[in-house]
Coordinates of C-alpha atoms in Angstrom, one line a residue:
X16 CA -112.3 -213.2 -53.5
X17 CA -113.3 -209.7 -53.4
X18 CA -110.9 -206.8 -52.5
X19 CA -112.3 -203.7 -50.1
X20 CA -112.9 -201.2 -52.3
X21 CA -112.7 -197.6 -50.0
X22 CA -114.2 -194.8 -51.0
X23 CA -112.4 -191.7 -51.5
X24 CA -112.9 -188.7 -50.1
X25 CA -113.8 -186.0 -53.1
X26 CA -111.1 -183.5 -52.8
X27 CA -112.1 -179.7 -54.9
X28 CA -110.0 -177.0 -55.7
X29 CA -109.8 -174.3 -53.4
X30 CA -111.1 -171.4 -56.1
X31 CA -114.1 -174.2 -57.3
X32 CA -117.3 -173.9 -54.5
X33 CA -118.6 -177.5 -53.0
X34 CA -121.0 -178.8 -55.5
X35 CA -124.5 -178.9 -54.6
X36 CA -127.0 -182.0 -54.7
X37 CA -127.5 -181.9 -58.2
X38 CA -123.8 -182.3 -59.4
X39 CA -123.5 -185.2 -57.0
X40 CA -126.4 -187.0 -58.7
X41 CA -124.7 -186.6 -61.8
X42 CA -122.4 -189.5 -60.6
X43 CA -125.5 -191.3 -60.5
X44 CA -125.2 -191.8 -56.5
X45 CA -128.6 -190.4 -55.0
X46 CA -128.1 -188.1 -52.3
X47 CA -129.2 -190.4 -49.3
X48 CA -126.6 -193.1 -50.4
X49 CA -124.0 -190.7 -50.4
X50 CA -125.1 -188.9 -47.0
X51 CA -125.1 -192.9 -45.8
X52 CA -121.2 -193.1 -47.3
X53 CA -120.2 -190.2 -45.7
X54 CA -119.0 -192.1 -42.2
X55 CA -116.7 -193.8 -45.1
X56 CA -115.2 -190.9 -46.7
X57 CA -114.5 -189.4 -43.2
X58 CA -112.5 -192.6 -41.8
X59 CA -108.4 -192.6 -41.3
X60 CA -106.8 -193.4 -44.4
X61 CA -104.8 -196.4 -44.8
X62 CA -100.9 -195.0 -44.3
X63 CA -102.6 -193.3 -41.0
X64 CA -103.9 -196.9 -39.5
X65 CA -100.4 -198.2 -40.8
X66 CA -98.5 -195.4 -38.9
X67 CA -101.0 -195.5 -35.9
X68 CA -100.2 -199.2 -35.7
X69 CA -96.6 -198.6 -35.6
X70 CA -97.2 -196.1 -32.3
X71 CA -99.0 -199.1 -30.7
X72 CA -98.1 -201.5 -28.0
X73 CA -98.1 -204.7 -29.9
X74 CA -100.4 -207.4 -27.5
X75 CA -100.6 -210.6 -28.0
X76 CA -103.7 -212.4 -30.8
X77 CA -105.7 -215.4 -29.3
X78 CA -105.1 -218.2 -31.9
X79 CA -106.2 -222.0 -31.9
X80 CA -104.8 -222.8 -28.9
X81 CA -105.3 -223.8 -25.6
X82 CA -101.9 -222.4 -23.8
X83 CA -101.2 -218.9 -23.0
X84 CA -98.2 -217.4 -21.3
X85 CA -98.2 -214.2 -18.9
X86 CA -95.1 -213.1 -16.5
X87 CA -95.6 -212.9 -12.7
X88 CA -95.1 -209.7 -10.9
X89 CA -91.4 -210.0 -9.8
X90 CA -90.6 -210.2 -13.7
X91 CA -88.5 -212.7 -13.6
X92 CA -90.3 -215.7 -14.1
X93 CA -93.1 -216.4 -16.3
X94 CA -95.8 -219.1 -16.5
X95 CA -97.5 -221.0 -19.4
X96 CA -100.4 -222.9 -18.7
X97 CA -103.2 -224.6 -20.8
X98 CA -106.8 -224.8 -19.4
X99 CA -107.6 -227.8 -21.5
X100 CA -104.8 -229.8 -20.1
X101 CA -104.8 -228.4 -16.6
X102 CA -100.9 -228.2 -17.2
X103 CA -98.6 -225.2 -15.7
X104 CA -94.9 -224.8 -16.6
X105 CA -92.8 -221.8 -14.8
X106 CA -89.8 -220.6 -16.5
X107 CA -87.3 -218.0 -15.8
X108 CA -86.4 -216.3 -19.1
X109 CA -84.4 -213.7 -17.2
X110 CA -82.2 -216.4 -15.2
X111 CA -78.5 -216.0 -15.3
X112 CA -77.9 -219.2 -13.8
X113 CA -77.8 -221.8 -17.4
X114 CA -77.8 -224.7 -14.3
X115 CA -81.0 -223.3 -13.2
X116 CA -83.7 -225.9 -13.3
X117 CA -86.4 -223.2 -14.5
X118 CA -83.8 -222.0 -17.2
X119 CA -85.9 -222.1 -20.6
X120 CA -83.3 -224.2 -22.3
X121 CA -83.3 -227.0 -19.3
X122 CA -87.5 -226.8 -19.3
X123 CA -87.3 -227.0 -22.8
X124 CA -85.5 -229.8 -23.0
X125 CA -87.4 -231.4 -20.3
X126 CA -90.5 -230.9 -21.2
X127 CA -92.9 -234.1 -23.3
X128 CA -93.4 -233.7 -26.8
X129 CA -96.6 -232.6 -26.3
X130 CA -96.2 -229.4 -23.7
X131 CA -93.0 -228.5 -25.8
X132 CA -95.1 -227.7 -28.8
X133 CA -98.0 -226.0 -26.2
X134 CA -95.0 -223.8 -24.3
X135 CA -93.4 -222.6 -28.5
X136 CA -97.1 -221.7 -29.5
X137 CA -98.7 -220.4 -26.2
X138 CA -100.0 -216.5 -26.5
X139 CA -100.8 -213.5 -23.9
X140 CA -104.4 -213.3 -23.5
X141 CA -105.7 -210.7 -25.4
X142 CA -105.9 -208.1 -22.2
X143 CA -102.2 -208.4 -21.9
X144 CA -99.0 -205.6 -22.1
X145 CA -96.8 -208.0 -23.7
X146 CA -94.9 -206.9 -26.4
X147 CA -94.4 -210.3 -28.0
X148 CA -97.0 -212.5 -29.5
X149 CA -96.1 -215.8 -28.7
X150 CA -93.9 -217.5 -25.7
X151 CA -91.2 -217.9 -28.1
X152 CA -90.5 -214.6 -29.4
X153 CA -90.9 -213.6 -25.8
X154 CA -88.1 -215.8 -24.4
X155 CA -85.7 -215.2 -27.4
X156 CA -86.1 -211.8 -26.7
X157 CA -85.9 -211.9 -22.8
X158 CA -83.0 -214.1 -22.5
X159 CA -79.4 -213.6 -21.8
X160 CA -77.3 -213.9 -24.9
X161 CA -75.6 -217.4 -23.6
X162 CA -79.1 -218.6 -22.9
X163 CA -80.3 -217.4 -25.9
X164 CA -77.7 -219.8 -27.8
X165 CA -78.7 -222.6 -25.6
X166 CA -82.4 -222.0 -26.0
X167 CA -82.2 -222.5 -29.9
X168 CA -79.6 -225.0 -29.8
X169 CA -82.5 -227.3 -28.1
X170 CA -85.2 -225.7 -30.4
X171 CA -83.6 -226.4 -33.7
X172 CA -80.8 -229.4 -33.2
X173 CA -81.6 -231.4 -30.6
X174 CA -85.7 -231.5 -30.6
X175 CA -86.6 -230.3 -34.1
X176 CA -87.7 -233.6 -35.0
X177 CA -90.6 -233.2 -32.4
X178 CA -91.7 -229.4 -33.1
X179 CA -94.4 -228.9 -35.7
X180 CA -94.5 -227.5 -38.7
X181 CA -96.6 -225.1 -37.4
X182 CA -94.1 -223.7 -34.7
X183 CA -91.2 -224.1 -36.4
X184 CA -92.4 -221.2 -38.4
X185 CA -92.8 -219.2 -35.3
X186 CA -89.1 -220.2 -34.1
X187 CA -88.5 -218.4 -37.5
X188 CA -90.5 -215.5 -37.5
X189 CA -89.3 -214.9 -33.7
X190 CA -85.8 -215.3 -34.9
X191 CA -86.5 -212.3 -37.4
X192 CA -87.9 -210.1 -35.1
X193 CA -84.6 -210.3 -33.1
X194 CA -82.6 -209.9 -36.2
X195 CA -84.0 -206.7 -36.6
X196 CA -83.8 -205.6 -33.2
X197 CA -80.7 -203.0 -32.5
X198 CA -80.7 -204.6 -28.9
X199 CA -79.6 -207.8 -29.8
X200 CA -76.0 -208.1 -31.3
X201 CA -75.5 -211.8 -31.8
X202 CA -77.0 -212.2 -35.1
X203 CA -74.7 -214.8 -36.4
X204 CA -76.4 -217.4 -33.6
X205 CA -79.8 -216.3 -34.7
X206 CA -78.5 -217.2 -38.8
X207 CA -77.7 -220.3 -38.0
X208 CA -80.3 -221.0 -35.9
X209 CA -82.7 -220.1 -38.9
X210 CA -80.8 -222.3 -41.1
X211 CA -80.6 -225.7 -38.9
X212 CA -84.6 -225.2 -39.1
X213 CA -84.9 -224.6 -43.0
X214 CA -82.1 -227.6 -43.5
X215 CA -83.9 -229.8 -40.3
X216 CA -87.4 -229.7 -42.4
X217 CA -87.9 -231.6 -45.5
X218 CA -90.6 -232.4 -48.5
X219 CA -93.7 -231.3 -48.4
X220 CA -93.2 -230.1 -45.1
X221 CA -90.5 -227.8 -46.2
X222 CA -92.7 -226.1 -48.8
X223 CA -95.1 -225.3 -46.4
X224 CA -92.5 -224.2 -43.8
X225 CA -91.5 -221.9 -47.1
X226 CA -94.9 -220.2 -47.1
X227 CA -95.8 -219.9 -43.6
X228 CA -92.5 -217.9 -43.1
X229 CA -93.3 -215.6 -46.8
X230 CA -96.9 -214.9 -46.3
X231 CA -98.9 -213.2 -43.3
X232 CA -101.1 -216.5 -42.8
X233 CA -100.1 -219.3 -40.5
X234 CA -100.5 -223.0 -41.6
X235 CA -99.9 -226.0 -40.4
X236 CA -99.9 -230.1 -41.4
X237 CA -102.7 -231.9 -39.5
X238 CA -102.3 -235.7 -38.4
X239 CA -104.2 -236.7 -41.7
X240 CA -100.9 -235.1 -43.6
X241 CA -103.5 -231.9 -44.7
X242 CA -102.2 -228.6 -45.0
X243 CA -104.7 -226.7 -42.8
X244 CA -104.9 -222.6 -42.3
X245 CA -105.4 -221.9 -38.8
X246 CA -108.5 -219.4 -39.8
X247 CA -110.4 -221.9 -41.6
X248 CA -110.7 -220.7 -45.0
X249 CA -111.9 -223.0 -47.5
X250 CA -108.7 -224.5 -50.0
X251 CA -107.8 -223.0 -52.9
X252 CA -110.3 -219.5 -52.1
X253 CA -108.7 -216.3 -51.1
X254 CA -110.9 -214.3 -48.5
X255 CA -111.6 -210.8 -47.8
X256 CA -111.0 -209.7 -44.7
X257 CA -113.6 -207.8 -43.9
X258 CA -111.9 -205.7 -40.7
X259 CA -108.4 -204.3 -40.6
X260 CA -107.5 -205.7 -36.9
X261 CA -106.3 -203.0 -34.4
X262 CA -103.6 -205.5 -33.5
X263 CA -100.9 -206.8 -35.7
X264 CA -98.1 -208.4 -35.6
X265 CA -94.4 -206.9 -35.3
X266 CA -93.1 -205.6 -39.2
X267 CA -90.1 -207.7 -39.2
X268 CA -91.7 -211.2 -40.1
X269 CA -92.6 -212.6 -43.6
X270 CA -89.4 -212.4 -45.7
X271 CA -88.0 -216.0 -46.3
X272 CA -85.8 -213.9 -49.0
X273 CA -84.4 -211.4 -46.7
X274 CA -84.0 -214.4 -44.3
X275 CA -81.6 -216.5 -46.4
X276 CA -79.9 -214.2 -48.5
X277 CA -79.2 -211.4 -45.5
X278 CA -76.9 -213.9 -43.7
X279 CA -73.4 -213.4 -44.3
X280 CA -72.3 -216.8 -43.7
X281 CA -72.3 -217.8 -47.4
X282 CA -71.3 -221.4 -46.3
X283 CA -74.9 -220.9 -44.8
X284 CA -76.5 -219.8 -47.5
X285 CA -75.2 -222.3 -49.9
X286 CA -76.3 -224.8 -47.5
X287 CA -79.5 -223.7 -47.5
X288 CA -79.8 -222.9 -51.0
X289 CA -78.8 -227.0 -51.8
X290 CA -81.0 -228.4 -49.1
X291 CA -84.0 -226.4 -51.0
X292 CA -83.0 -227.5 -54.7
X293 CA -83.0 -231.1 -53.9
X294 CA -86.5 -230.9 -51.6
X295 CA -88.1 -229.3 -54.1
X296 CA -88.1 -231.7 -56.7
X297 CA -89.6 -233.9 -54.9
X298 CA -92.8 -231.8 -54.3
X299 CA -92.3 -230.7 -58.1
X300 CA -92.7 -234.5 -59.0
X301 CA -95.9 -235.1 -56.8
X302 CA -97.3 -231.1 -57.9
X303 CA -96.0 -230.0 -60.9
X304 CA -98.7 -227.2 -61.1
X305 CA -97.5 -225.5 -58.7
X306 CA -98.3 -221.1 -59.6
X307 CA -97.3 -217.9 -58.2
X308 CA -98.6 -214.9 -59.5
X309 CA -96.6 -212.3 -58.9
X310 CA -97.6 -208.4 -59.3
X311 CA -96.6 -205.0 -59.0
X312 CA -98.9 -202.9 -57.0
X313 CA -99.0 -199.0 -58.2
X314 CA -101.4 -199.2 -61.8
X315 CA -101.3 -202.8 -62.0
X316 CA -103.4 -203.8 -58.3
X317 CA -104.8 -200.2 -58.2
X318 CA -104.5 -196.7 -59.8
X319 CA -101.6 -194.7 -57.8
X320 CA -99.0 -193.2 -60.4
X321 CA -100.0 -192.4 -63.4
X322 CA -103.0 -194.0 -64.6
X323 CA -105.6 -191.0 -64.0
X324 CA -109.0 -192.9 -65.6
X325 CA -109.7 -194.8 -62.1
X326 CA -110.3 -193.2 -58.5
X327 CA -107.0 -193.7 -56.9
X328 CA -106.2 -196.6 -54.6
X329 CA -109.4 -198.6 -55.6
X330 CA -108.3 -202.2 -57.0
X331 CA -109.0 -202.3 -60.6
X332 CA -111.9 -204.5 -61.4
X333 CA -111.6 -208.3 -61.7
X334 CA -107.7 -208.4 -61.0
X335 CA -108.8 -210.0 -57.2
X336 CA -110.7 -212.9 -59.2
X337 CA -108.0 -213.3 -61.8
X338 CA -105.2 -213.3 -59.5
X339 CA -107.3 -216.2 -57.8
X340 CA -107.6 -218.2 -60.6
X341 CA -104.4 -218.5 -61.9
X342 CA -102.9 -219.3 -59.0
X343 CA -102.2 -223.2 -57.8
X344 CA -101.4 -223.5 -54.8
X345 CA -100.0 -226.9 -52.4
X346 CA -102.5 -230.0 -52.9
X347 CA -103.8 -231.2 -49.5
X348 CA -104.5 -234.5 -50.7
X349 CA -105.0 -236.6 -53.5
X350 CA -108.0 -235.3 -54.3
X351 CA -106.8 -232.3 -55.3
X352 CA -107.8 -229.9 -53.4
X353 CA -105.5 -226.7 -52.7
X354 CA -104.5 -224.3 -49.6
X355 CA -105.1 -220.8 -50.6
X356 CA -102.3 -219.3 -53.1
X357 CA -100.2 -216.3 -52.1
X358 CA -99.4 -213.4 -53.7
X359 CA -95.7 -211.8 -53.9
X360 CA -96.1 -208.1 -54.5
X361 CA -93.1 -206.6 -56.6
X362 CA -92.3 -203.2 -55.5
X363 CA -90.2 -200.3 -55.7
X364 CA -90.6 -198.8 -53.1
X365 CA -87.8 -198.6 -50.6
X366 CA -88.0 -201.0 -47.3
X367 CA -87.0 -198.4 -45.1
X368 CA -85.1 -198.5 -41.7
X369 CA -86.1 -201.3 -39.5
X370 CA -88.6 -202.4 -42.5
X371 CA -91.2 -199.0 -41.9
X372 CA -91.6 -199.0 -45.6
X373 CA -92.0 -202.6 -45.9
X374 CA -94.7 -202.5 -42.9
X375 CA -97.1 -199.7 -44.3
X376 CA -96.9 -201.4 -47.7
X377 CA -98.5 -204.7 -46.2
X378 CA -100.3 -202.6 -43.8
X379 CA -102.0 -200.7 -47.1
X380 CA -102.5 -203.9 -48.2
X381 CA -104.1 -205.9 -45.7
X382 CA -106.7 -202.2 -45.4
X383 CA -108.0 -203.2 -49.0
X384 CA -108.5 -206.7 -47.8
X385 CA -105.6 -208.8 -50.2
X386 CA -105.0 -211.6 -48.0
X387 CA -101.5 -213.3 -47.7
X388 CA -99.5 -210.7 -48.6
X389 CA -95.8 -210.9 -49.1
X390 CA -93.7 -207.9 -50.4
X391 CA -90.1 -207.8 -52.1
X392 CA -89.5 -203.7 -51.5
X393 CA -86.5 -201.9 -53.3
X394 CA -84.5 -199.3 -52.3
X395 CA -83.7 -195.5 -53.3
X396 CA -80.8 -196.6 -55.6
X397 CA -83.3 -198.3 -57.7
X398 CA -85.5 -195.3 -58.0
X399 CA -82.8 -193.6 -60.2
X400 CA -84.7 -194.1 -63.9
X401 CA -87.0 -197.1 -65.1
X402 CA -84.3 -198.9 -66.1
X403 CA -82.7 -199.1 -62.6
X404 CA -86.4 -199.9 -61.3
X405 CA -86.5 -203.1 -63.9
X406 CA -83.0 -204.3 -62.9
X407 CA -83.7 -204.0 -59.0
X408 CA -86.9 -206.0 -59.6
X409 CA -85.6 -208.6 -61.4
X410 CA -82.9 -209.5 -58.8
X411 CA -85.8 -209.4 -56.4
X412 CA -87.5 -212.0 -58.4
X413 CA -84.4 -214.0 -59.2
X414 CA -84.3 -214.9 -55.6
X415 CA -87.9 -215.2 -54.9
X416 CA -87.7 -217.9 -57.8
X417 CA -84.1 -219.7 -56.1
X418 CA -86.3 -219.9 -52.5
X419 CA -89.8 -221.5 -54.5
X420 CA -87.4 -223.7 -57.5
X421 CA -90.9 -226.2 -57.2
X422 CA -93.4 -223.1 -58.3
X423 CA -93.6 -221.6 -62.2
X424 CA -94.7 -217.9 -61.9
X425 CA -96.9 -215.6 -63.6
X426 CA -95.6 -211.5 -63.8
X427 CA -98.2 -208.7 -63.6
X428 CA -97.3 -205.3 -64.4
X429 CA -97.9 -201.8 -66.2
X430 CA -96.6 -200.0 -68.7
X431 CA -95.6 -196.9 -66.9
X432 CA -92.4 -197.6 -65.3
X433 CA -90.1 -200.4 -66.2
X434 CA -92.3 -203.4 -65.6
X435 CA -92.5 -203.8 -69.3
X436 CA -88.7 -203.8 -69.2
X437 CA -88.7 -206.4 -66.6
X438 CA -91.7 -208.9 -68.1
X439 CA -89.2 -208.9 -71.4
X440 CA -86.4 -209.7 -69.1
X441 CA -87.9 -212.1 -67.4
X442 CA -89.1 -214.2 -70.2
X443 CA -85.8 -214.1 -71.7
X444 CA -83.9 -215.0 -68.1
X445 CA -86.8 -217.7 -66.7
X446 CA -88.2 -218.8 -69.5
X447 CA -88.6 -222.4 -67.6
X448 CA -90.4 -220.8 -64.6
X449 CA -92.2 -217.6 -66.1
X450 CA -95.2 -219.3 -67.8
X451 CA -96.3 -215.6 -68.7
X452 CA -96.2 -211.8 -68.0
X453 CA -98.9 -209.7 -68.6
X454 CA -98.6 -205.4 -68.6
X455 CA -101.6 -203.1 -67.8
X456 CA -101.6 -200.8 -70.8
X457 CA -101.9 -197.7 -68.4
X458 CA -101.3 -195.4 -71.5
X459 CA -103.0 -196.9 -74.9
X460 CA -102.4 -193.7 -76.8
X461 CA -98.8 -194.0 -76.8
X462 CA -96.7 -196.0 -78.7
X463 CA -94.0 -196.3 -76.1
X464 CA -93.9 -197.5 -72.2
X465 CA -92.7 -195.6 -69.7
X466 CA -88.9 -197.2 -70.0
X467 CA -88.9 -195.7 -73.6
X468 CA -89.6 -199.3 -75.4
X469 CA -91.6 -200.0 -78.2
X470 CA -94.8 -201.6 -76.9
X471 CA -95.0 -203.5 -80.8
X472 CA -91.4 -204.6 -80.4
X473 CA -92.4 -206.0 -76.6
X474 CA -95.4 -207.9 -77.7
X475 CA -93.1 -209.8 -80.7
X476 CA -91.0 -210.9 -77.6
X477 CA -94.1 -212.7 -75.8
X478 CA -95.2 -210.2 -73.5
X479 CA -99.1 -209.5 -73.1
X480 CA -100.7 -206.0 -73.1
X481 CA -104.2 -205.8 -71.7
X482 CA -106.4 -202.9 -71.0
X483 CA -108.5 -204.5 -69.0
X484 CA -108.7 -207.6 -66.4
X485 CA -110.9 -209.3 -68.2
X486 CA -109.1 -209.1 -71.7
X487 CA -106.0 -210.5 -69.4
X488 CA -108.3 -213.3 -68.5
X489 CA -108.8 -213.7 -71.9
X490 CA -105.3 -214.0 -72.8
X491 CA -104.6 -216.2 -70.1
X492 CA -107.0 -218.7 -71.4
X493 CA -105.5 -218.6 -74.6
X494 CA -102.1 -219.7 -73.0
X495 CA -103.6 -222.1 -70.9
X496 CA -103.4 -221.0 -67.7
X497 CA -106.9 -220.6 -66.7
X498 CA -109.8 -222.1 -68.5
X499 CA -113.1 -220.6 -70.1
X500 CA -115.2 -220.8 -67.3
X501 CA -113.0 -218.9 -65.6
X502 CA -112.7 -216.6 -68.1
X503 CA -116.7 -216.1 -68.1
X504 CA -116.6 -215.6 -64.0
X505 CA -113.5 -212.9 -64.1
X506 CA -115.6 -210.7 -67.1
X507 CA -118.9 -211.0 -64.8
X508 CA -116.7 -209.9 -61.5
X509 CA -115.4 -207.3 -63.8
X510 CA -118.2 -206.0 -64.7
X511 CA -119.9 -205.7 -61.5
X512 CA -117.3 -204.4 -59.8
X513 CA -117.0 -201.9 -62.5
X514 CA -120.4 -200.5 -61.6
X515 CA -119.4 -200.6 -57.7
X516 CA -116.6 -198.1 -58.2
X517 CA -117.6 -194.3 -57.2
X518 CA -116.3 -191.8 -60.1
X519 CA -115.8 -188.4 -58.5
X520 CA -115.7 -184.7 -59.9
X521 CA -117.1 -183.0 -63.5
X522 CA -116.1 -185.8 -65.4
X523 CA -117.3 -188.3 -63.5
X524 CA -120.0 -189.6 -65.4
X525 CA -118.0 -189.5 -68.7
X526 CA -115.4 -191.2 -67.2
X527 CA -117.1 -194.0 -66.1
X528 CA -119.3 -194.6 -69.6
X529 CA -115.5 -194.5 -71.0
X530 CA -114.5 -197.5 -68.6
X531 CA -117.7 -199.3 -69.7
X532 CA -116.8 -199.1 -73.0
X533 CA -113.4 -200.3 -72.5
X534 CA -114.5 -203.3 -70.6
X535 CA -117.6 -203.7 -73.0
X536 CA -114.6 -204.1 -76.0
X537 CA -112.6 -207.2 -74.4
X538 CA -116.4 -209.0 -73.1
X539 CA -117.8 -208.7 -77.0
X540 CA -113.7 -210.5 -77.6
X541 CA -114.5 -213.0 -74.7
X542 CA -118.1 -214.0 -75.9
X543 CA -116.8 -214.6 -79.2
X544 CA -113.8 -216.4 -78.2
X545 CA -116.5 -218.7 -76.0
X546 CA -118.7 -219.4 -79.2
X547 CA -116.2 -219.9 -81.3
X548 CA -114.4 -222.7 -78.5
X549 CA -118.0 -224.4 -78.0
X550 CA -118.6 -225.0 -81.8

């Protein structure tokens, strides 16, 4: 896995004059190459495609299937067909008659196994206006209220058994986009809705309904019993994505916590809650190895608060790799071989109304190419001190763990805030589930991190300071979570990437010889740590 690495833009002081060719050379980039970057430096910067993609008319993505949906011109009726199949089925989402043969509930409920699953996962074409993605997100959001109810009481009680995995999880994520929506008032319908489909799926099956609904990446269980992505990325490899797509989905899908614990029906919840404990043993039986890695983003994924050494929002080198490795995603088969891991970014930043801050965080995510994203945001009371940050997070992550009960986790944070705070916490609150936490030593010259804690009296207490990725591949190996060879292929990543990153300003070329040092430190650690394991 490789994350993009953007190139900033160099930004001068008013009072200092643009340097000339010879002080850009002295960042050892010759002149051409950087005329050849300049198209780079000059491109929209990551919150502007996020905002820019708010502004948008969402249309509908072509996926792996043969059925597509498009309304006909007196808008009240629409019409899914499949090429493949030579199969057309007319609906009237906007019918107010529930006897209405061309009701969605009655065609639903009509309709073979087979074209049920084609109508729930048919798309607009790509040329089309429609504001919803799939059929249906469009007809739980085009529907009357009372046909609403009646549309999901078919969807998730009376023919759940025949929907796939696949599109159960876009039941889900259609059901969150109307939870969010200020036009639709019958959320309670749309809770329990959610729930008969998290309680209605079970084993295996439920942990990959679990991910589907937390990550950005759509899976599904083929006839062999494999858990299959629908984009065809090799198991257990996370891949860059080398283009940030002009359309994306709706900000509102992705959060299985926000999902179960924002219903107020706590009869639900527990419900939901119990059905999850008792199906995750099971998978915890069959995969015990199950790992999470979860991460703060500012000066742990890339430099944006405090740590000054880096260009800002370039990921650190090697944390892509290591984050791979340590990861353990869902076997396939018995063979061993795993679906991609996610990764659940920890975060303080506040969600925002109708999720905006939640959406350019995974927007300015997906720009630097981390696939499967899944954020936990905070909110402006937790931004009072450090200590209110740690507390806020670890509530965050005391549900995250309650949804996954079958997954251990591994915490990745820095030392400038109160992620120190939180990896001591969570050692001492999870120790079962939190194989190990690992802090970015943003600032080695002081004794203390940012929440005012000893960073000696930390370490006693089992949690691990690193300077750089590789030394925290290092000390994972010695805890056993990744093994040497893996530590060998995080230093050389590291260390290319290292040489990849373009230092900026006076101090450009000092600063970089000072990284190299750094990173030269933990690889003389790691080669001796290697020869000394070999003899």
């Amino acid at each position: 896995m490789r994350l993009r690495r953007r190139l900033q833009a160099p930004v001068w002081p008013p009072s200092r004059p643009t340097p000339s060719s010879c002080s850009l050379q002295a960042v050892a980039t010759p002149p051409c190459t950087l005329q050849q970057r300049l198209p780079m430096l000059r491109e929209a910067s990551t919150w502007a495609l996020a905002a820019d993609g708010l502004q948008q008319k969402w249309k509908g993505l072509k996926q792996r299937t043969a059925w597509r949906y498009k309304t006909l011109k007196d808008k009240d009726t629409a019409i899914v067909f499949s090429d493949e199949q030579q199969k057309e089925v007319h609906l009237k989402p906007r019918n107010r008659r529930l006897d209405d043969p061309l009701a969605c509930h009655n065609v639903l409920a009509a309709a073979s196994t087979t074209s049920l699953n084609g109508i729930l996962g048919a798309t607009s074409p790509e040329d089309s206006s429609q504001f919803c993605r799939t059929m249906v997100g469009f007809m739980l959001h085009s529907c009357t209220p009372s046909e609403r109810a009646k549309v999901l009481d078919v969807l998730t009680k009376r023919r759940l058994g025949e929907i796939t995995i696949a599109n159960r999880a876009l039941v889900i994520r259609a059901i969150q986009h109307c939870l969010l929506s200020p036009l639709i008032r019958d959320k309670a319908v749309l809770h329990s809705a959610a729930k008969d489909v998290v309680c209605g799926t079970c084993g295996l099956e439920l942990s990959v309904l679990k991910e589907q609904i937390h990550s950005d990446e759509e899976a599904f269980i083929d006839p062999a019993g494999h858990i299959q992505f629908v984009d065809g990325v090799a198991p257990g490899k996370i891949a860059l994505r080398r283009k940030v797509l002009p359309q994306e989905d709706p900000p509102h899908s992705g959060d299985l916590v926000r999902l179960i614990f924002g219903n107020k029906n706590v009869t639900e919840v527990v419900a939901m809650m119990q059905h999850i404990a008792v199906e995750s043993l099971k998978v915890k039986e069959q995969q015990p190895n199950l790992i999470k890695v979860v991460s703060d983003i500012d000066d742990t994924l890339f430099p944006g608060w405090l740590d000054k050494r880096y260009p800002p929002h370039i990921p650190y080198p090697g944390v892509s790799d290591l984050y791979a490795r340590i990861s353990r995603g869902l076997a396939q088969d018995a063979n061993g071989d795993r679906v991609r891991p996610s990764i659940t970014f920890l975060t303080a930043r506040p969600r925002g109304w109708l999720s905006v801050g939640r959406y350019l965080t995974l927007q300015h995510l997906k720009s630097l190419g981390v696939p499967n994203v899944t954020v936990l945001n905070g909110s402006v009371k937790g931004l009072v001190s450090n200590a209110a940050i740690a507390k806020m997070k670890l509530n965050s992550f005391l549900r995250l763990a309650q949804v996954f009960p079958e997954f251990n986790f591994v915490f990745f944070g820095d030392s400038g805030q109160g992620d120190t705070l939180l990896a001591s916490r969570l050692l001492q609150s999870c120790p079962e589930q939190v194989l190990a936490t690992f802090i970015h030593n943003v600032n080695p010259v002081f004794a203390r991190t940012g929440d005012g804690g000893r960073k000696r009296a930390y370490a006693a207490e089992g949690v691990e300071f690193f300077g750089t990725y590789a030394g925290a591949a290092l000390a994972a190996h010695k805890k056993g979570l990744i093994s040497a060879k893996d530590v060998l292929a995080v230093a050389d990543a590291s260390k290319k990437e290292l040489e990849e990153i373009l230092f900026l300003g006076p101090e450009a070329a000092t600063m970089k010889s000072e990284r190299r040092g750094e990173l030269q430190q933990d690889l003389d650690l790691i080669d001796a740590c290697v020869h000394t394991e070999e003899a």
